[in-house]
Short mmCIF file of N, CA and C in Angstrom, two decimals:
data_model
loop_
_atom_site.label_atom_id
_atom_site.label_comp_id
_atom_site.label_asym_id
_atom_site.label_seq_id
_atom_site.Cartn_x
_atom_site.Cartn_y
_atom_site.Cartn_z
N MET A 13 22.46 5.95 -49.09
CA MET A 13 23.57 6.83 -47.95
C MET A 13 23.87 7.69 -49.30
N ASP A 14 23.86 8.73 -48.40
CA ASP A 14 24.41 10.35 -48.87
C ASP A 14 25.57 10.36 -49.72
N GLN A 15 26.35 11.61 -50.26
CA GLN A 15 27.29 11.66 -50.99
C GLN A 15 27.97 11.29 -49.80
N ASN A 16 28.69 12.62 -48.39
CA ASN A 16 29.28 12.91 -46.95
C ASN A 16 30.09 11.12 -46.85
N GLU A 17 28.14 10.33 -46.88
CA GLU A 17 28.02 8.96 -45.87
C GLU A 17 29.43 8.36 -47.07
N GLU A 18 29.08 8.62 -48.18
CA GLU A 18 29.51 8.18 -49.15
C GLU A 18 31.28 7.95 -48.40
N ALA A 19 31.68 9.28 -48.99
CA ALA A 19 32.99 9.26 -48.86
C ALA A 19 33.36 9.14 -47.69
N GLY A 20 33.00 9.52 -46.58
CA GLY A 20 33.27 8.96 -44.83
C GLY A 20 33.45 7.33 -45.26
N LEU A 21 32.47 6.41 -45.33
CA LEU A 21 32.83 5.52 -46.22
C LEU A 21 34.14 4.75 -46.30
N GLU A 22 34.38 5.33 -47.56
CA GLU A 22 35.59 5.26 -48.19
C GLU A 22 37.22 6.20 -47.79
N GLU A 23 36.76 7.06 -46.95
CA GLU A 23 38.27 7.44 -46.33
C GLU A 23 38.44 6.68 -45.51
N ARG A 24 36.62 5.42 -44.26
CA ARG A 24 37.27 5.05 -43.84
C ARG A 24 37.82 3.68 -43.67
N LEU A 25 37.17 3.27 -44.79
CA LEU A 25 38.71 2.28 -45.38
C LEU A 25 39.78 2.12 -46.04
N LYS A 26 39.97 2.99 -46.62
CA LYS A 26 41.10 3.15 -47.17
C LYS A 26 42.46 3.20 -46.44
N SER A 27 41.76 4.04 -44.91
CA SER A 27 42.51 4.09 -43.52
C SER A 27 42.72 2.93 -43.04
N ALA A 28 41.99 2.14 -42.81
CA ALA A 28 42.19 0.49 -42.42
C ALA A 28 43.28 -0.31 -44.03
N LEU A 29 42.97 0.15 -44.79
CA LEU A 29 43.85 -0.68 -45.76
C LEU A 29 45.14 -0.62 -46.16
N TRP A 30 45.23 1.10 -44.97
CA TRP A 30 46.62 2.09 -45.33
C TRP A 30 47.50 1.79 -43.80
N LEU A 31 46.69 1.13 -42.75
CA LEU A 31 46.83 0.21 -41.99
C LEU A 31 47.58 -0.95 -41.79
N ALA A 32 46.45 -1.33 -42.55
CA ALA A 32 46.71 -2.80 -42.53
C ALA A 32 48.37 -3.05 -43.09
N ILE A 33 48.61 -1.90 -44.94
CA ILE A 33 49.67 -2.32 -45.62
C ILE A 33 50.77 -1.82 -44.46
N GLY A 34 50.84 -0.94 -44.09
CA GLY A 34 52.00 -0.48 -43.56
C GLY A 34 52.22 -1.46 -42.19
N ARG A 35 50.93 -2.53 -41.68
CA ARG A 35 51.11 -3.53 -40.37
C ARG A 35 52.92 -3.95 -41.63
N ILE A 36 51.97 -4.57 -42.56
CA ILE A 36 52.33 -6.06 -43.84
C ILE A 36 54.14 -5.52 -43.98
N VAL A 37 54.23 -3.83 -43.68
CA VAL A 37 55.12 -3.60 -45.37
C VAL A 37 56.49 -3.56 -43.43
N ASP A 38 55.90 -3.97 -42.78
CA ASP A 38 57.01 -2.57 -41.27
C ASP A 38 57.03 -4.27 -41.04
N GLU A 39 56.31 -5.17 -41.28
CA GLU A 39 57.66 -6.71 -41.10
C GLU A 39 58.16 -7.45 -41.71
N GLU A 40 57.87 -6.92 -43.39
CA GLU A 40 58.69 -7.51 -44.03
C GLU A 40 59.89 -6.13 -43.94
N THR A 41 59.48 -5.50 -44.15
CA THR A 41 60.90 -4.03 -43.84
C THR A 41 62.06 -4.57 -42.86
N ILE A 42 61.69 -5.61 -42.18
CA ILE A 42 62.41 -5.25 -40.11
C ILE A 42 63.08 -7.02 -39.73
N LYS A 43 61.81 -7.44 -41.24
CA LYS A 43 62.44 -9.14 -41.39
C LYS A 43 64.36 -8.86 -42.93
N LEU A 44 63.39 -8.23 -43.17
CA LEU A 44 65.30 -7.35 -44.87
C LEU A 44 66.35 -6.75 -44.07
N GLY A 45 65.51 -5.96 -42.96
CA GLY A 45 66.47 -4.75 -42.78
C GLY A 45 66.61 -3.53 -43.45
N ILE A 46 65.52 -3.84 -44.04
CA ILE A 46 65.71 -2.61 -44.82
C ILE A 46 64.54 -1.55 -43.94
N ASN A 47 64.74 0.51 -44.80
CA ASN A 47 63.43 1.03 -44.62
C ASN A 47 62.30 1.38 -45.40
N ALA A 48 61.24 1.14 -44.92
CA ALA A 48 60.61 2.26 -45.96
C ALA A 48 59.77 3.45 -45.90
N THR A 49 59.13 3.87 -46.36
CA THR A 49 59.20 5.73 -45.74
C THR A 49 57.93 5.49 -46.08
N PRO A 50 56.99 6.41 -45.07
CA PRO A 50 56.17 6.08 -45.34
C PRO A 50 54.85 6.88 -47.06
N GLN A 51 55.68 7.62 -47.66
CA GLN A 51 55.61 8.63 -49.51
C GLN A 51 55.30 6.16 -49.61
N PHE A 52 55.80 5.47 -49.47
CA PHE A 52 56.42 3.92 -49.56
C PHE A 52 54.80 3.63 -50.07
N ILE A 53 54.38 3.90 -48.38
CA ILE A 53 53.09 2.97 -48.21
C ILE A 53 52.59 3.39 -48.61
N GLY A 54 52.04 4.92 -48.53
CA GLY A 54 50.99 5.51 -48.82
C GLY A 54 51.04 5.79 -50.78
N ALA A 55 52.02 4.78 -51.34
CA ALA A 55 51.98 4.35 -52.87
C ALA A 55 51.95 3.31 -53.02
N LEU A 56 51.58 3.10 -52.27
CA LEU A 56 51.08 0.91 -52.98
C LEU A 56 50.04 1.10 -52.00
N THR A 57 49.34 1.20 -50.78
CA THR A 57 48.36 2.09 -50.50
C THR A 57 47.15 2.81 -51.75
N GLU A 58 48.10 3.60 -52.47
CA GLU A 58 47.04 4.20 -53.46
C GLU A 58 46.59 2.91 -54.71
N LEU A 59 48.16 2.07 -54.80
CA LEU A 59 47.88 0.64 -56.28
C LEU A 59 47.01 -0.16 -55.68
N VAL A 60 46.90 -0.45 -54.18
CA VAL A 60 46.14 -1.93 -54.27
C VAL A 60 44.48 -1.67 -54.12
N TRP A 61 44.18 0.16 -53.01
CA TRP A 61 43.46 0.48 -53.50
C TRP A 61 42.26 0.50 -55.55
N ALA A 62 43.48 0.66 -56.66
CA ALA A 62 43.03 1.52 -57.52
C ALA A 62 42.88 -0.68 -58.20
N GLN A 63 43.50 -1.35 -57.27
CA GLN A 63 43.25 -2.68 -57.86
C GLN A 63 42.28 -3.28 -57.09
N ILE A 64 41.79 -2.80 -56.38
CA ILE A 64 40.72 -3.40 -55.72
C ILE A 64 39.22 -2.84 -56.76
N GLU A 65 39.13 -1.94 -57.34
CA GLU A 65 38.25 -1.02 -57.46
C GLU A 65 38.12 -1.09 -58.84
N THR A 66 38.90 -1.72 -59.42
CA THR A 66 38.64 -2.69 -60.65
C THR A 66 38.69 -4.18 -61.31
N VAL A 67 38.43 -4.39 -59.90
CA VAL A 67 38.64 -5.24 -59.90
C VAL A 67 36.51 -6.65 -58.89
N SER A 68 36.77 -5.42 -58.31
CA SER A 68 35.45 -4.89 -58.26
C SER A 68 34.59 -4.76 -58.71
N GLN A 69 34.39 -4.01 -59.80
CA GLN A 69 33.55 -3.55 -61.22
C GLN A 69 33.44 -4.98 -61.89
N ASP A 70 34.61 -5.09 -62.19
CA ASP A 70 34.55 -6.87 -63.22
C ASP A 70 33.95 -7.95 -62.66
N LEU A 71 33.77 -7.84 -60.75
CA LEU A 71 33.12 -8.50 -60.94
C LEU A 71 31.93 -8.92 -60.29
N GLU A 72 31.50 -7.42 -60.72
CA GLU A 72 30.33 -7.28 -61.01
C GLU A 72 30.08 -7.46 -61.96
N SER A 73 30.42 -6.98 -62.87
CA SER A 73 30.10 -6.99 -64.59
C SER A 73 29.46 -8.28 -64.60
N PHE A 74 30.59 -9.38 -64.25
CA PHE A 74 30.26 -11.14 -64.59
C PHE A 74 29.32 -11.10 -63.70
N SER A 75 29.25 -11.44 -62.89
CA SER A 75 28.01 -11.32 -62.39
C SER A 75 26.52 -10.73 -63.03
N LYS A 76 26.55 -9.16 -63.20
CA LYS A 76 25.43 -8.68 -63.91
C LYS A 76 24.85 -9.93 -65.32
N HIS A 77 26.29 -10.10 -65.62
CA HIS A 77 25.99 -10.48 -67.15
C HIS A 77 25.62 -12.21 -67.05
N ALA A 78 25.68 -13.02 -65.88
CA ALA A 78 24.78 -14.12 -65.67
C ALA A 78 23.84 -13.89 -65.37
N GLY A 79 22.75 -12.52 -65.38
CA GLY A 79 21.76 -12.47 -64.71
C GLY A 79 21.47 -12.83 -63.10
N ARG A 80 22.88 -12.10 -62.43
CA ARG A 80 22.78 -12.75 -60.52
C ARG A 80 23.23 -11.01 -60.18
N SER A 81 22.55 -11.14 -58.83
CA SER A 81 23.13 -9.56 -58.76
C SER A 81 23.56 -10.31 -57.82
N THR A 82 24.56 -11.51 -57.19
CA THR A 82 25.54 -11.66 -56.34
C THR A 82 26.11 -11.80 -56.86
N VAL A 83 28.26 -11.41 -56.44
CA VAL A 83 29.08 -12.42 -57.19
C VAL A 83 29.57 -13.38 -56.84
N ASN A 84 30.07 -14.79 -57.35
CA ASN A 84 29.82 -15.88 -56.82
C ASN A 84 31.46 -16.22 -57.18
N VAL A 85 31.88 -17.42 -56.42
CA VAL A 85 33.54 -18.68 -56.90
C VAL A 85 33.33 -18.08 -58.76
N THR A 86 32.37 -18.28 -59.63
CA THR A 86 33.14 -18.68 -60.82
C THR A 86 33.65 -17.41 -61.49
N ASP A 87 32.66 -16.41 -60.43
CA ASP A 87 32.43 -15.31 -61.65
C ASP A 87 34.17 -14.42 -60.64
N VAL A 88 35.05 -15.20 -59.68
CA VAL A 88 35.91 -14.67 -59.29
C VAL A 88 37.01 -15.58 -60.00
N MET A 89 36.78 -16.99 -60.38
CA MET A 89 38.55 -17.65 -61.13
C MET A 89 37.34 -17.16 -62.82
N LEU A 90 36.52 -16.37 -62.95
CA LEU A 90 36.35 -15.97 -64.37
C LEU A 90 37.20 -14.93 -64.48
N LEU A 91 37.57 -13.58 -62.52
CA LEU A 91 38.58 -12.43 -62.76
C LEU A 91 40.08 -13.18 -63.60
N ALA A 92 40.34 -14.84 -62.34
CA ALA A 92 41.41 -14.54 -62.49
C ALA A 92 42.71 -15.93 -63.96
N ARG A 93 41.17 -15.69 -64.62
CA ARG A 93 41.33 -17.07 -65.60
C ARG A 93 42.59 -17.01 -65.86
N ARG A 94 43.17 -15.01 -66.79
CA ARG A 94 44.10 -14.92 -67.70
C ARG A 94 46.30 -15.10 -66.20
N ASN A 95 45.79 -14.80 -64.95
CA ASN A 95 46.76 -15.50 -63.89
C ASN A 95 46.58 -16.54 -63.42
N GLU A 96 47.33 -17.07 -64.49
CA GLU A 96 47.71 -19.03 -63.91
C GLU A 96 48.03 -19.09 -62.37
N GLY A 97 49.76 -18.72 -62.33
CA GLY A 97 49.76 -19.05 -60.67
C GLY A 97 48.91 -18.21 -59.69
N LEU A 98 47.56 -17.35 -60.48
CA LEU A 98 46.64 -16.83 -59.04
C LEU A 98 45.66 -18.18 -58.76
N GLU A 99 45.50 -18.40 -60.24
CA GLU A 99 43.98 -19.48 -60.50
C GLU A 99 44.75 -20.71 -60.03
N SER A 100 45.80 -21.07 -60.00
CA SER A 100 45.85 -22.23 -58.97
C SER A 100 45.98 -22.22 -57.84
N ILE A 101 46.35 -21.31 -57.27
CA ILE A 101 46.01 -20.50 -55.70
C ILE A 101 44.68 -20.86 -54.85
N LEU A 102 43.90 -20.05 -55.96
CA LEU A 102 42.30 -20.06 -55.57
C LEU A 102 41.18 -21.32 -55.80
N ARG A 103 41.99 -22.42 -57.41
CA ARG A 103 41.39 -23.08 -57.28
C ARG A 103 41.73 -24.51 -55.51
N ALA A 104 43.12 -24.31 -55.46
CA ALA A 104 43.18 -24.83 -54.87
C ALA A 104 43.42 -24.97 -52.93
N PHE A 105 42.18 -22.86 -52.65
CA PHE A 105 41.97 -22.61 -51.89
C PHE A 105 40.14 -23.32 -51.61
N LEU A 106 39.51 -23.27 -52.84
CA LEU A 106 38.25 -23.49 -53.01
C LEU A 106 38.48 -24.73 -52.55
N GLU A 107 39.39 -26.35 -53.78
CA GLU A 107 39.30 -27.84 -52.97
C GLU A 107 39.30 -27.24 -51.08
N GLN A 108 40.37 -26.99 -50.59
CA GLN A 108 40.12 -26.82 -49.75
C GLN A 108 39.04 -26.89 -48.62
N MET A 109 38.88 -25.50 -49.15
CA MET A 109 36.94 -25.10 -48.13
C MET A 109 36.30 -26.40 -48.58
N ARG A 110 36.26 -26.79 -49.87
CA ARG A 110 34.86 -27.02 -49.96
C ARG A 110 35.23 -28.34 -48.72
N GLY A 111 36.46 -29.05 -49.00
CA GLY A 111 37.27 -30.82 -48.06
C GLY A 111 36.54 -29.89 -46.36
N GLN A 112 36.87 -29.40 -45.94
CA GLN A 112 35.94 -28.97 -44.84
C GLN A 112 34.90 -28.89 -44.48
N GLU A 113 33.67 -28.02 -45.33
CA GLU A 113 32.69 -27.85 -45.60
C GLU A 113 31.78 -29.43 -45.89
N ALA A 114 32.98 -30.95 -46.52
CA ALA A 114 32.48 -32.65 -45.94
C ALA A 114 32.32 -32.77 -45.15
#
């Protein structure tokens, strides 16, 4: 993939993220009876995008450190180790998924 294709793909992904975040913000602001500006949605999208980049780099590093080329559940749980709330949600989800497989 050349740089133009990569930039185009990133732009499409950011646009899709902006749309998804915009929909969620719209739903929540209607429930709360408040307004959110397009600038707020844009800033929130940039924040989420930056977090996605950080998380993806961390997950890739964890899998490479373990000698794997694919990210797995162990990497995700390692990422969540310092956030007890997130870790418990992920463990519950994992147990639910394993229960459905059985």
